[in-house]
Amino acid sequence: MKDRDVRLDFARSDRLGFDEAILCARKSDAQLSRIMDEYLSRGASALMTRLDPAVAARLLSSHEARLDYDPISQTAYFNWTPPRHTDFEPVAVVSAGSSDIPQAAEVIRTLTYFGVRAERFIDIGVAGLWRLLQEVDRLKTFPVVVAIAGMDGALPSVLGGLIPGSIICVPTSTGYGAARDGETAFCAALSSCAPGLAVVNIDNGYGAACAAYRIVNAIRQCQRRSPSD
Amino acid sequence: MKDRDVRLDFARSDRLGFDEAILCARKSDAQLSRIMDEYLSRGASALMTRLDPAVAARLLSSHEARLDYDPISQTAYFNWTPPRHTDFEPVAVVSAGSSDIPQAAEVIRTLTYFGVRAERFIDIGVAGLWRLLQEVDRLKTFPVVVAIAGMDGALPSVLGGLIPGSIICVPTSTGYGAARDGETAFCAALSSCAPGLAVVNIDNGYGAACAAYRIVNAIRQCQRRSPSD
Amino acid sequence: MKDRDVRLDFARSDRLGFDEAILCARKSDAQLSRIMDEYLSRGASALMTRLDPAVAARLLSSHEARLDYDPISQTAYFNWTPPRHTDFEPVAVVSAGSSDIPQAAEVIRTLTYFGVRAERFIDIGVAGLWRLLQEVDRLKTFPVVVAIAGMDGALPSVLGGLIPGSIICVPTSTGYGAARDGETAFCAALSSCAPGLAVVNIDNGYGAACAAYRIVNAIRQCQRRSPSD
Amino acid sequence: MKDRDVRLDFARSDRLGFDEAILCARKSDAQLSRIMDEYLSRGASALMTRLDPAVAARLLSSHEARLDYDPISQTAYFNWTPPRHTDFEPVAVVSAGSSDIPQAAEVIRTLTYFGVRAERFIDIGVAGLWRLLQEVDRLKTFPVVVAIAGMDGALPSVLGGLIPGSIICVPTSTGYGAARDGETAFCAALSSCAPGLAVVNIDNGYGAACAAYRIVNAIRQCQRRSPSD
Amino acid sequence: MKDRDVRLDFARSDRLGFDEAILCARKSDAQLSRIMDEYLSRGASALMTRLDPAVAARLLSSHEARLDYDPISQTAYFNWTPPRHTDFEPVAVVSAGSSDIPQAAEVIRTLTYFGVRAERFIDIGVAGLWRLLQEVDRLKTFPVVVAIAGMDGALPSVLGGLIPGSIICVPTSTGYGAARDGETAFCAALSSCAPGLAVVNIDNGYGAACAAYRIVNAIRQCQRRSPSD
Amino acid sequence: MKDRDVRLDFARSDRLGFDEAILCARKSDAQLSRIMDEYLSRGASALMTRLDPAVAARLLSSHEARLDYDPISQTAYFNWTPPRHTDFEPVAVVSAGSSDIPQAAEVIRTLTYFGVRAERFIDIGVAGLWRLLQEVDRLKTFPVVVAIAGMDGALPSVLGGLIPGSIICVPTSTGYGAARDGETAFCAALSSCAPGLAVVNIDNGYGAACAAYRIVNAIRQCQRRSPSD
Amino acid sequence: MKDRDVRLDFARSDRLGFDEAILCARKSDAQLSRIMDEYLSRGASALMTRLDPAVAARLLSSHEARLDYDPISQTAYFNWTPPRHTDFEPVAVVSAGSSDIPQAAEVIRTLTYFGVRAERFIDIGVAGLWRLLQEVDRLKTFPVVVAIAGMDGALPSVLGGLIPGSIICVPTSTGYGAARDGETAFCAALSSCAPGLAVVNIDNGYGAACAAYRIVNAIRQCQRRSPSD
Amino acid sequence: MKDRDVRLDFARSDRLGFDEAILCARKSDAQLSRIMDEYLSRGASALMTRLDPAVAARLLSSHEARLDYDPISQTAYFNWTPPRHTDFEPVAVVSAGSSDIPQAAEVIRTLTYFGVRAERFIDIGVAGLWRLLQEVDRLKTFPVVVAIAGMDGALPSVLGGLIPGSIICVPTSTGYGAARDGETAFCAALSSCAPGLAVVNIDNGYGAACAAYRIVNAIRQCQRRSPSD
């Protein structure tokens, strides 16, 4: 098969305000190298997600100078120049248990790539409710909160009744048996008794960051227009 | 088919300490009448569950004197003499939303039939967390708490991290879509981040009351034996 | 059972910026009347959702003066005074097929209740792509777009690649067989190839409106603070 | 990411009467070491669950003196001083087949950690009913019975009709095909024809022990109060 | 559409030893009448299954002389002459609860239609184990036992460990929630710890009778050949 | 844990006519060795199923003289003396594709262990219907036919309409995607349009052989009693 | 809501060669009337599917002259002039059982609307294989065969191994229990051992006709181009 | 087991116009070698699918001269002489993302084996809609389009509304969480709002090619008959 086997969407940033990311799972080393070379040849930067440490190690040997890899979130910044960041932290990233840290890291790494600051609140699952309650006043000040929880996914429901900002839920595949690889957490978030929760796919920290970015972007647009609606 | 079509388990009380209940759903009026007559002929009392109001109305016309029907819980006491009740209230029955009231009523009616007192705490779902928090100190004093919640089923997880007593969860079929007729609530209870929750079937208020009764019974047995372990 | 059987969360508006709604499905006429009387006694207004036309007709006979019922969305405004609305329309409500109109109506009725203007774009499912493409330029100007689609749920994915604003997806139970009562549409939205879609429960127009309101609210807060980030 | 990435719930014991356990599955060696060090620095003990033998071997090399590892249950006691145990054995742990032994071991190891004695009854699945029937009289004397079974999960139903104590069911993932990784056993326990069974998650021996502990604790509390209800 | 819309398989009896039955569910009155007329015109008899009482009443008005309807099993014999029956009763039909009686009746009515005697054992579910144990010695004498149970489906597993004959399980849709309309009972039968259970579809009494008939037929064939293998 | 951890059911043969088999999956080498030693100490033989080749190789090194291992069916005969076999072949074992050969082998190895002869018919799936049709006349002569098929599971339905004997279906996990690890084949067999198919668990060749053995045993019993019914 | 609530895709025929159909399920009488009026005002014809007889009766009273309704397929031709039909019958419509006739009728009514002739073959399910085998030679002559079957869905697999033409499978919701409302038939068709089957949604006769039309159209296009490839 | 364990269907080509392929997944090296030898001995060629690279490497060592292996599609041509190909390219193979390339390659390799030309269109998923829109005019000229997409599976719906040819959808297992291993993509294709899509199994590139071949074959047959219908 001689024909070209990648056709990248370099115009995405113009349409949406942010670049296409490279989902590395299920791509061969050869495919990834070809894609990275195409980015380099255009002087474009890329966010790489779901990049396995072993694959990353192999890619680093050939592209080391330009690859900033983080093993916890399994993301890499490729050929990246840090953008000017937001002055304040519009996004809070809240996680329930220590098994949810990789997804929290993916959210923050993606937002950082987009130039958006975020603050992390960890281990505030509802089984030790005091840890959550002592942060509520600060969480109320964020326009966007990303809530990350697996197993029973009870954290988003509790948050949703306490804080007024936009809440984006990332159900995680933490747990076993009735946790059903994240299905229970994501059905719980969707059928929450708290109103107005928005949900992304299981373990999809990248998607939550994009959803948060869309809101941050909307806020910026409106701020530019006029200070009163 | 001329042969007998009911064989009742009148020895259950001797084995388990409580009677077989009559699950009325999917039984014809004729079947129910025959069963009730068999109970009458032995001078036995019965708890009837899932008894539809329309069916109850028809049965009342023939057995009115001995049938105490409650439409909210859809239960009836048949040929029943109130037992001597426990002096204190060992069971708290906690429900999340007003749609969960029928199941709460089924728990309390069943416990009452068994001679066990219970206290009801309603509408303390986690979306309005203050309602739950203001009851925590009292809930901590109960040896057994029955927690009833549908939709996301977050209530048991929050309770499980706050109170030390035995917690029996009744997931309910309240909700739609991702609530999956109670599946989400019952998977959430089973995969809770709070330790030691015990779960019964969806909408199974009767089963929760029996599980609570088994514990109350065990407490009584141990109290009789010795005040110290 | 003599004790109170409703405990309303009148403080929700202070915490979240919007009132608790009354989910009418699975509540009896008596329960609804009691809840409405409690609202009246406090001079509070209420949004009622999933209010069946037959039940609405019965409630209208007793509370007609104060009940504004809409049969398409199956919502009612109770004891309601129109709030001051936003000056511009921050929310676009986009629906794929004519079977999705009830959910679109629920979104708009809820936003109207909250004082938020919205514009409706109907019948722009992807099977007739020209209908969607001719609206893209206008859709790009909205900070929030609610995308409503059943069956294959392809509309959100196409929108997600074309417009930069926040996108809230309402999968609907339209369709049969492999549409699985909305499960396919909601899994499609969650696993979309377009980045940053946020999803609410199947047929949950009310929830989508609340999620949109949280964003509109965040925009307002930020506008008050400062015109530049 | 420089900020702290673990926030432990050391107050749990005060609230619930027992400590938080460390679920080791899906945690890296580094995370586990950090957590263990935090426990050590506070002089706290910990129960570790789902600790893979290979990981345990690596941790033993650094923390050997304080780590008591059991490969069958895949649990470890860390920095643990045996508590004063109950004088009698309040818990019977009953397992159906020899494939269910790891879960039975997890129950007993957890109870032992909490200072509660338990007696084990193995291989009494219903396919060889005589093995179960010859133990019934002894099983009737226990206030709490933990019933462990996979595949068809028939054991809890049979027990539930024979013994009066509290029954906590642990469905296991034993079996294949229609056993559905434990789903069949746990649905069977939840929809049992025997009344009052309480169920925990698939393979969740730790959770069953916690549920048993809550009951044992309630019995102790009541014994302290008064010998008669 | 003028062309013929039924093509019956009158040769089935020659191939299999028993006739095609008419599954009446989802067929219109008109379709059923046409099929019955085709049977009449050939002088053939028919077993009709899943025949709703209301439909039966309408068909009786036109075909009364030849239609023997049983409302419990919802079966009818049409144009039927009782065959010569087996001299002994080769099939035991065992049911767990009184909700399973319709399926038991369908098995027996079908066997009777085929000329095979059966004996019925009712209400011997495992929750009252003594009822089952007192019948074991008699059940051991049957070459074929049909075991009918819903909910947790524990009966077949217990039987399977006690009796040597062929066991055909009919899971029923009795129960709610985790019973999953019969799915749990049928998965339990299929993943039973007792060896050699054979299972038919949920509520499929007709199918179980056919499976039993195939075995009875095989026994007859072998008896004709030679008394020793 | 010092107490005995295996309790074997050596009386099973007296009750059912055949021995308990040892399901080797998920048992450790140590457990298997202990079980084998217990069999040896009683002079009992055993059938071992789901015995992985690697495990078998290790066990062979210690018990070689008495272990007859077959890698295709992953079964072993331990301490086994061939029984007197049936004179004729009462069981036909029919498989659809070459991926179903391991299950066919498990059926035949189990029957051989029990002393029952069987004949194998391979690769007669319905996609090449002629292969099946040319064997129909011979298949009609068997009292019992075991039909093994994965993927769409169409073979049992076609057989069920052509042959009069007892048909035991073994759905297999062959296939991918919509084959759902055997779920499609087993639902197809259960909902077959052909009457009287009996089904065992996915890939359960051992169970099918036991079900066949129960029938063969019933035939023998009846032959001993009397040559005519 | 004053704005237009229907936007029809009248250009579909130009793009695809056939008109948009009106799916009537879940549309109100008022919606249907408005849509029909819009068609009338443009002089366009319409195919209406899933039109309930009761709704059809009401619509007929207002639009009788132009509405040709067929109750078996629940379809209507509205404002329709018969097109010039194909000279030969390129499509065979094969159905397994008499419960599948409505879907077969929907296929044929749709093809007729499009001007394509079809021949119907009924009741040739595999349980009576001779009925299918005697039609094979004729079925081989059709370029397109629509195969309609519910329950186990075995018919398409058998056909797929016998005939060379294009095969479009319509799984139907016929059956109960393990038939899972058509899921089993459609998974069976998708995982068939016969190569090259193409599948449409459960009960989707309209979709199968459209798929057949696309092929017939392609054949016509190619015939116009050149008689040899 | 001494008897033959493969029975090949060499007559398939006569019946269907194309050969049986060898599905290599789950076959041992020994089985594959025996099958290949049987093909060689008859001088027949074979297409091998799902042939793992490691297995292929081992087979190549013994059969190198005759084995043409492609690692991307994991297919091999064995003992193959290229057929005379179609003069034009009747099939377009369209894939959504770069993770779908293996399936696209399987389609094209299979068609090439059958002598049918195809053109490949890659990376035209709907998230970058312009890539699809710029190919629409060319795609309209193909009689058959194979559309390959995973995740949300939106591509077939968009195509289905734009092009008139026959569309065969291959859902792929690309994605995670709510993508459910391809289930979402295949349900989306089946419940598409675009009319007349035909679907094959998840990742079944071979099946799609066979379905395309059946249509191409039908076109050829009709072209031979007459240039006008």
PDB file of C-alpha atoms in Angstrom, chain H residues 43-196:
ATOM      1  CA  GLY H  43      -3.598 -27.061  -5.719  1.00  0.00           C
ATOM      2  CA  ALA H  44      -6.026 -24.643  -4.127  1.00  0.00           C
ATOM      3  CA  SER H  45      -5.192 -21.132  -2.969  1.00  0.00           C
ATOM      4  CA  ALA H  46      -6.299 -19.620   0.320  1.00  0.00           C
ATOM      5  CA  LEU H  47      -6.798 -16.293   2.008  1.00  0.00           C
ATOM      6  CA  MET H  48      -5.696 -16.381   5.643  1.00  0.00           C
ATOM      7  CA  THR H  49      -7.091 -13.766   8.042  1.00  0.00           C
ATOM      8  CA  ARG H  50      -6.272 -12.685  11.616  1.00  0.00           C
ATOM      9  CA  LEU H  51      -2.839 -14.201  11.208  1.00  0.00           C
ATOM     10  CA  ASP H  52      -0.664 -12.961  14.038  1.00  0.00           C
ATOM     11  CA  PRO H  53       2.811 -11.752  12.934  1.00  0.00           C
ATOM     12  CA  ALA H  54       4.561 -14.203  15.276  1.00  0.00           C
ATOM     13  CA  VAL H  55       2.584 -17.158  13.928  1.00  0.00           C
ATOM     14  CA  ALA H  56       3.093 -15.911  10.385  1.00  0.00           C
ATOM     15  CA  ALA H  57       6.851 -15.808  10.946  1.00  0.00           C
ATOM     16  CA  ARG H  58       6.837 -19.444  12.041  1.00  0.00           C
ATOM     17  CA  LEU H  59       4.673 -20.549   9.107  1.00  0.00           C
ATOM     18  CA  LEU H  60       6.859 -18.589   6.682  1.00  0.00           C
ATOM     19  CA  SER H  61       9.868 -20.648   7.668  1.00  0.00           C
ATOM     20  CA  SER H  62       8.193 -23.775   6.338  1.00  0.00           C
ATOM     21  CA  HIS H  63       5.995 -22.383   3.523  1.00  0.00           C
ATOM     22  CA  GLU H  64       7.856 -19.231   2.518  1.00  0.00           C
ATOM     23  CA  ALA H  65       7.683 -19.539  -1.213  1.00  0.00           C
ATOM     24  CA  ARG H  66       3.919 -19.569  -1.276  1.00  0.00           C
ATOM     25  CA  LEU H  67       2.964 -17.220   1.541  1.00  0.00           C
ATOM     26  CA  ASP H  68       2.475 -13.495   0.898  1.00  0.00           C
ATOM     27  CA  TYR H  69       1.976 -11.930   4.322  1.00  0.00           C
ATOM     28  CA  ASP H  70       0.882  -8.353   5.126  1.00  0.00           C
ATOM     29  CA  PRO H  71       1.437  -7.348   8.769  1.00  0.00           C
ATOM     30  CA  ILE H  72      -0.910  -4.330   8.817  1.00  0.00           C
ATOM     31  CA  SER H  73      -4.010  -6.268   7.784  1.00  0.00           C
ATOM     32  CA  GLN H  74      -2.673  -9.491   9.337  1.00  0.00           C
ATOM     33  CA  THR H  75      -3.676 -11.374   6.199  1.00  0.00           C
ATOM     34  CA  ALA H  76      -1.779 -13.783   3.989  1.00  0.00           C
ATOM     35  CA  TYR H  77      -2.282 -15.067   0.469  1.00  0.00           C
ATOM     36  CA  PHE H  78      -1.319 -18.713   0.299  1.00  0.00           C
ATOM     37  CA  ASN H  79      -0.490 -20.507  -2.934  1.00  0.00           C
ATOM     38  CA  TRP H  80      -2.124 -17.641  -4.782  1.00  0.00           C
ATOM     39  CA  THR H  81      -2.022 -16.580  -8.440  1.00  0.00           C
ATOM     40  CA  PRO H  82      -3.338 -13.052  -8.987  1.00  0.00           C
ATOM     41  CA  PRO H  83      -6.717 -13.213 -10.759  1.00  0.00           C
ATOM     42  CA  ARG H  84      -7.746 -10.953 -13.636  1.00  0.00           C
ATOM     43  CA  HIS H  85      -8.937  -7.799 -11.891  1.00  0.00           C
ATOM     44  CA  THR H  86     -11.911  -5.612 -12.606  1.00  0.00           C
ATOM     45  CA  ASP H  87     -11.055  -2.846 -15.044  1.00  0.00           C
ATOM     46  CA  PHE H  88     -12.447  -0.088 -12.895  1.00  0.00           C
ATOM     47  CA  GLU H  89     -12.506   0.409  -9.123  1.00  0.00           C
ATOM     48  CA  PRO H  90     -16.012  -0.421  -7.972  1.00  0.00           C
ATOM     49  CA  VAL H  91     -15.311  -0.129  -4.240  1.00  0.00           C
ATOM     50  CA  ALA H  92     -14.267   2.888  -2.164  1.00  0.00           C
ATOM     51  CA  VAL H  93     -12.834   2.084   1.245  1.00  0.00           C
ATOM     52  CA  VAL H  94     -13.280   5.022   3.600  1.00  0.00           C
ATOM     53  CA  SER H  95     -11.785   5.140   7.110  1.00  0.00           C
ATOM     54  CA  ALA H  96     -12.354   7.646   9.881  1.00  0.00           C
ATOM     55  CA  GLY H  97      -9.134   7.668  11.868  1.00  0.00           C
ATOM     56  CA  SER H  98      -5.607   6.342  11.663  1.00  0.00           C
ATOM     57  CA  SER H  99      -6.485   3.634  14.215  1.00  0.00           C
ATOM     58  CA  ASP H 100      -8.895   2.165  11.647  1.00  0.00           C
ATOM     59  CA  ILE H 101      -6.188   1.485   9.061  1.00  0.00           C
ATOM     60  CA  PRO H 102      -5.753  -2.247   9.841  1.00  0.00           C
ATOM     61  CA  GLN H 103      -9.412  -2.886   9.066  1.00  0.00           C
ATOM     62  CA  ALA H 104      -9.220  -0.835   5.870  1.00  0.00           C
ATOM     63  CA  ALA H 105      -6.203  -2.866   4.860  1.00  0.00           C
ATOM     64  CA  GLU H 106      -8.086  -6.119   5.539  1.00  0.00           C
ATOM     65  CA  VAL H 107     -10.899  -5.006   3.230  1.00  0.00           C
ATOM     66  CA  ILE H 108      -8.536  -4.088   0.425  1.00  0.00           C
ATOM     67  CA  ARG H 109      -6.381  -7.189   0.745  1.00  0.00           C
ATOM     68  CA  THR H 110      -9.484  -9.385   0.617  1.00  0.00           C
ATOM     69  CA  LEU H 111     -10.895  -7.589  -2.418  1.00  0.00           C
ATOM     70  CA  THR H 112      -7.518  -7.815  -4.142  1.00  0.00           C
ATOM     71  CA  TYR H 113      -7.487 -11.560  -3.463  1.00  0.00           C
ATOM     72  CA  PHE H 114     -10.914 -11.787  -5.136  1.00  0.00           C
ATOM     73  CA  GLY H 115      -9.718  -9.704  -8.120  1.00  0.00           C
ATOM     74  CA  VAL H 116     -11.663  -6.556  -7.295  1.00  0.00           C
ATOM     75  CA  ARG H 117      -9.997  -3.128  -7.343  1.00  0.00           C
ATOM     76  CA  ALA H 118     -10.640  -0.646  -4.550  1.00  0.00           C
ATOM     77  CA  GLU H 119      -9.598   2.897  -3.729  1.00  0.00           C
ATOM     78  CA  ARG H 120      -8.707   3.987  -0.223  1.00  0.00           C
ATOM     79  CA  PHE H 121      -9.802   7.258   1.436  1.00  0.00           C
ATOM     80  CA  ILE H 122      -8.234   7.692   4.867  1.00  0.00           C
ATOM     81  CA  ASP H 123      -8.593   9.923   7.900  1.00  0.00           C
ATOM     82  CA  ILE H 124     -11.876  11.485   6.892  1.00  0.00           C
ATOM     83  CA  GLY H 125     -13.646  11.227  10.223  1.00  0.00           C
ATOM     84  CA  VAL H 126     -16.341  13.785  10.933  1.00  0.00           C
ATOM     85  CA  ALA H 127     -14.368  15.711  13.565  1.00  0.00           C
ATOM     86  CA  GLY H 128     -12.578  17.375  10.620  1.00  0.00           C
ATOM     87  CA  LEU H 129     -15.556  17.490   8.305  1.00  0.00           C
ATOM     88  CA  TRP H 130     -13.760  19.344   5.472  1.00  0.00           C
ATOM     89  CA  ARG H 131     -11.674  16.214   4.782  1.00  0.00           C
ATOM     90  CA  LEU H 132     -14.869  14.280   4.073  1.00  0.00           C
ATOM     91  CA  LEU H 133     -16.667  17.046   2.172  1.00  0.00           C
ATOM     92  CA  GLN H 134     -13.858  17.481  -0.343  1.00  0.00           C
ATOM     93  CA  GLU H 135     -14.157  13.809  -1.326  1.00  0.00           C
ATOM     94  CA  VAL H 136     -17.944  13.596  -1.614  1.00  0.00           C
ATOM     95  CA  ASP H 137     -18.137  14.153  -5.352  1.00  0.00           C
ATOM     96  CA  ARG H 138     -15.713  11.326  -6.043  1.00  0.00           C
ATOM     97  CA  LEU H 139     -17.367   9.032  -3.507  1.00  0.00           C
ATOM     98  CA  LYS H 140     -20.706   9.521  -5.278  1.00  0.00           C
ATOM     99  CA  THR H 141     -19.339   7.693  -8.335  1.00  0.00           C
ATOM    100  CA  PHE H 142     -18.694   4.374  -6.566  1.00  0.00           C
ATOM    101  CA  PRO H 143     -21.403   1.699  -6.607  1.00  0.00           C
ATOM    102  CA  VAL H 144     -20.116   0.373  -3.264  1.00  0.00           C
ATOM    103  CA  VAL H 145     -18.556   2.268  -0.360  1.00  0.00           C
ATOM    104  CA  VAL H 146     -17.115   0.520   2.696  1.00  0.00           C
ATOM    105  CA  ALA H 147     -17.189   2.935   5.666  1.00  0.00           C
ATOM    106  CA  ILE H 148     -14.886   2.103   8.575  1.00  0.00           C
ATOM    107  CA  ALA H 149     -15.202   3.905  11.899  1.00  0.00           C
ATOM    108  CA  GLY H 150     -14.881   3.264  15.616  1.00  0.00           C
ATOM    109  CA  MET H 151     -15.679   5.288  18.735  1.00  0.00           C
ATOM    110  CA  ASP H 152     -18.956   7.153  18.038  1.00  0.00           C
ATOM    111  CA  GLY H 153     -19.277   5.722  14.535  1.00  0.00           C
ATOM    112  CA  ALA H 154     -20.614   8.987  13.132  1.00  0.00           C
ATOM    113  CA  LEU H 155     -18.950   8.679   9.729  1.00  0.00           C
ATOM    114  CA  PRO H 156     -21.452   6.202   8.187  1.00  0.00           C
ATOM    115  CA  SER H 157     -24.407   8.425   9.122  1.00  0.00           C
ATOM    116  CA  VAL H 158     -22.883  11.460   7.466  1.00  0.00           C
ATOM    117  CA  LEU H 159     -21.908   9.464   4.372  1.00  0.00           C
ATOM    118  CA  GLY H 160     -25.344   7.863   4.245  1.00  0.00           C
ATOM    119  CA  GLY H 161     -26.976  11.250   3.769  1.00  0.00           C
ATOM    120  CA  LEU H 162     -24.574  12.336   1.041  1.00  0.00           C
ATOM    121  CA  ILE H 163     -23.946   9.469  -1.357  1.00  0.00           C
ATOM    122  CA  PRO H 164     -26.323   7.206  -3.259  1.00  0.00           C
ATOM    123  CA  GLY H 165     -24.267   3.997  -3.526  1.00  0.00           C
ATOM    124  CA  SER H 166     -24.421   0.916  -1.375  1.00  0.00           C
ATOM    125  CA  ILE H 167     -22.783   1.571   2.009  1.00  0.00           C
ATOM    126  CA  ILE H 168     -21.281  -1.239   4.059  1.00  0.00           C
ATOM    127  CA  CYS H 169     -20.249  -0.189   7.557  1.00  0.00           C
ATOM    128  CA  VAL H 170     -17.378  -1.751   9.510  1.00  0.00           C
ATOM    129  CA  PRO H 171     -17.564  -0.602  13.126  1.00  0.00           C
ATOM    130  CA  THR H 172     -14.157  -0.883  14.790  1.00  0.00           C
ATOM    131  CA  SER H 173     -13.071  -1.512  18.343  1.00  0.00           C
ATOM    132  CA  THR H 174     -11.111   1.763  18.440  1.00  0.00           C
ATOM    133  CA  GLY H 175     -11.757   3.818  21.579  1.00  0.00           C
ATOM    134  CA  TYR H 176     -12.316   3.064  25.248  1.00  0.00           C
ATOM    135  CA  GLY H 177     -14.933   3.372  27.987  1.00  0.00           C
ATOM    136  CA  ALA H 178     -18.275   4.228  26.409  1.00  0.00           C
ATOM    137  CA  ALA H 179     -16.969   3.028  23.031  1.00  0.00           C
ATOM    138  CA  ARG H 180     -17.435  -0.455  24.508  1.00  0.00           C
ATOM    139  CA  ASP H 181     -15.001  -2.264  22.243  1.00  0.00           C
ATOM    140  CA  GLY H 182     -16.908  -1.301  19.114  1.00  0.00           C
ATOM    141  CA  GLU H 183     -20.439  -1.895  20.370  1.00  0.00           C
ATOM    142  CA  THR H 184     -21.247   1.839  20.281  1.00  0.00           C
ATOM    143  CA  ALA H 185     -19.996   2.248  16.735  1.00  0.00           C
ATOM    144  CA  PHE H 186     -21.975  -0.740  15.545  1.00  0.00           C
ATOM    145  CA  CYS H 187     -25.180   0.252  17.314  1.00  0.00           C
ATOM    146  CA  ALA H 188     -24.762   3.754  15.901  1.00  0.00           C
ATOM    147  CA  ALA H 189     -24.448   2.401  12.359  1.00  0.00           C
ATOM    148  CA  LEU H 190     -27.502   0.174  12.858  1.00  0.00           C
ATOM    149  CA  SER H 191     -29.661   2.934  14.309  1.00  0.00           C
ATOM    150  CA  SER H 192     -28.451   5.585  11.920  1.00  0.00           C
ATOM    151  CA  CYS H 193     -30.723   8.410  10.885  1.00  0.00           C
ATOM    152  CA  ALA H 194     -29.393   7.912   7.334  1.00  0.00           C
ATOM    153  CA  PRO H 195     -31.388   5.301   5.418  1.00  0.00           C
ATOM    154  CA  GLY H 196     -30.151   2.014   4.042  1.00  0.00           C
TER     155      GLY H 196
END
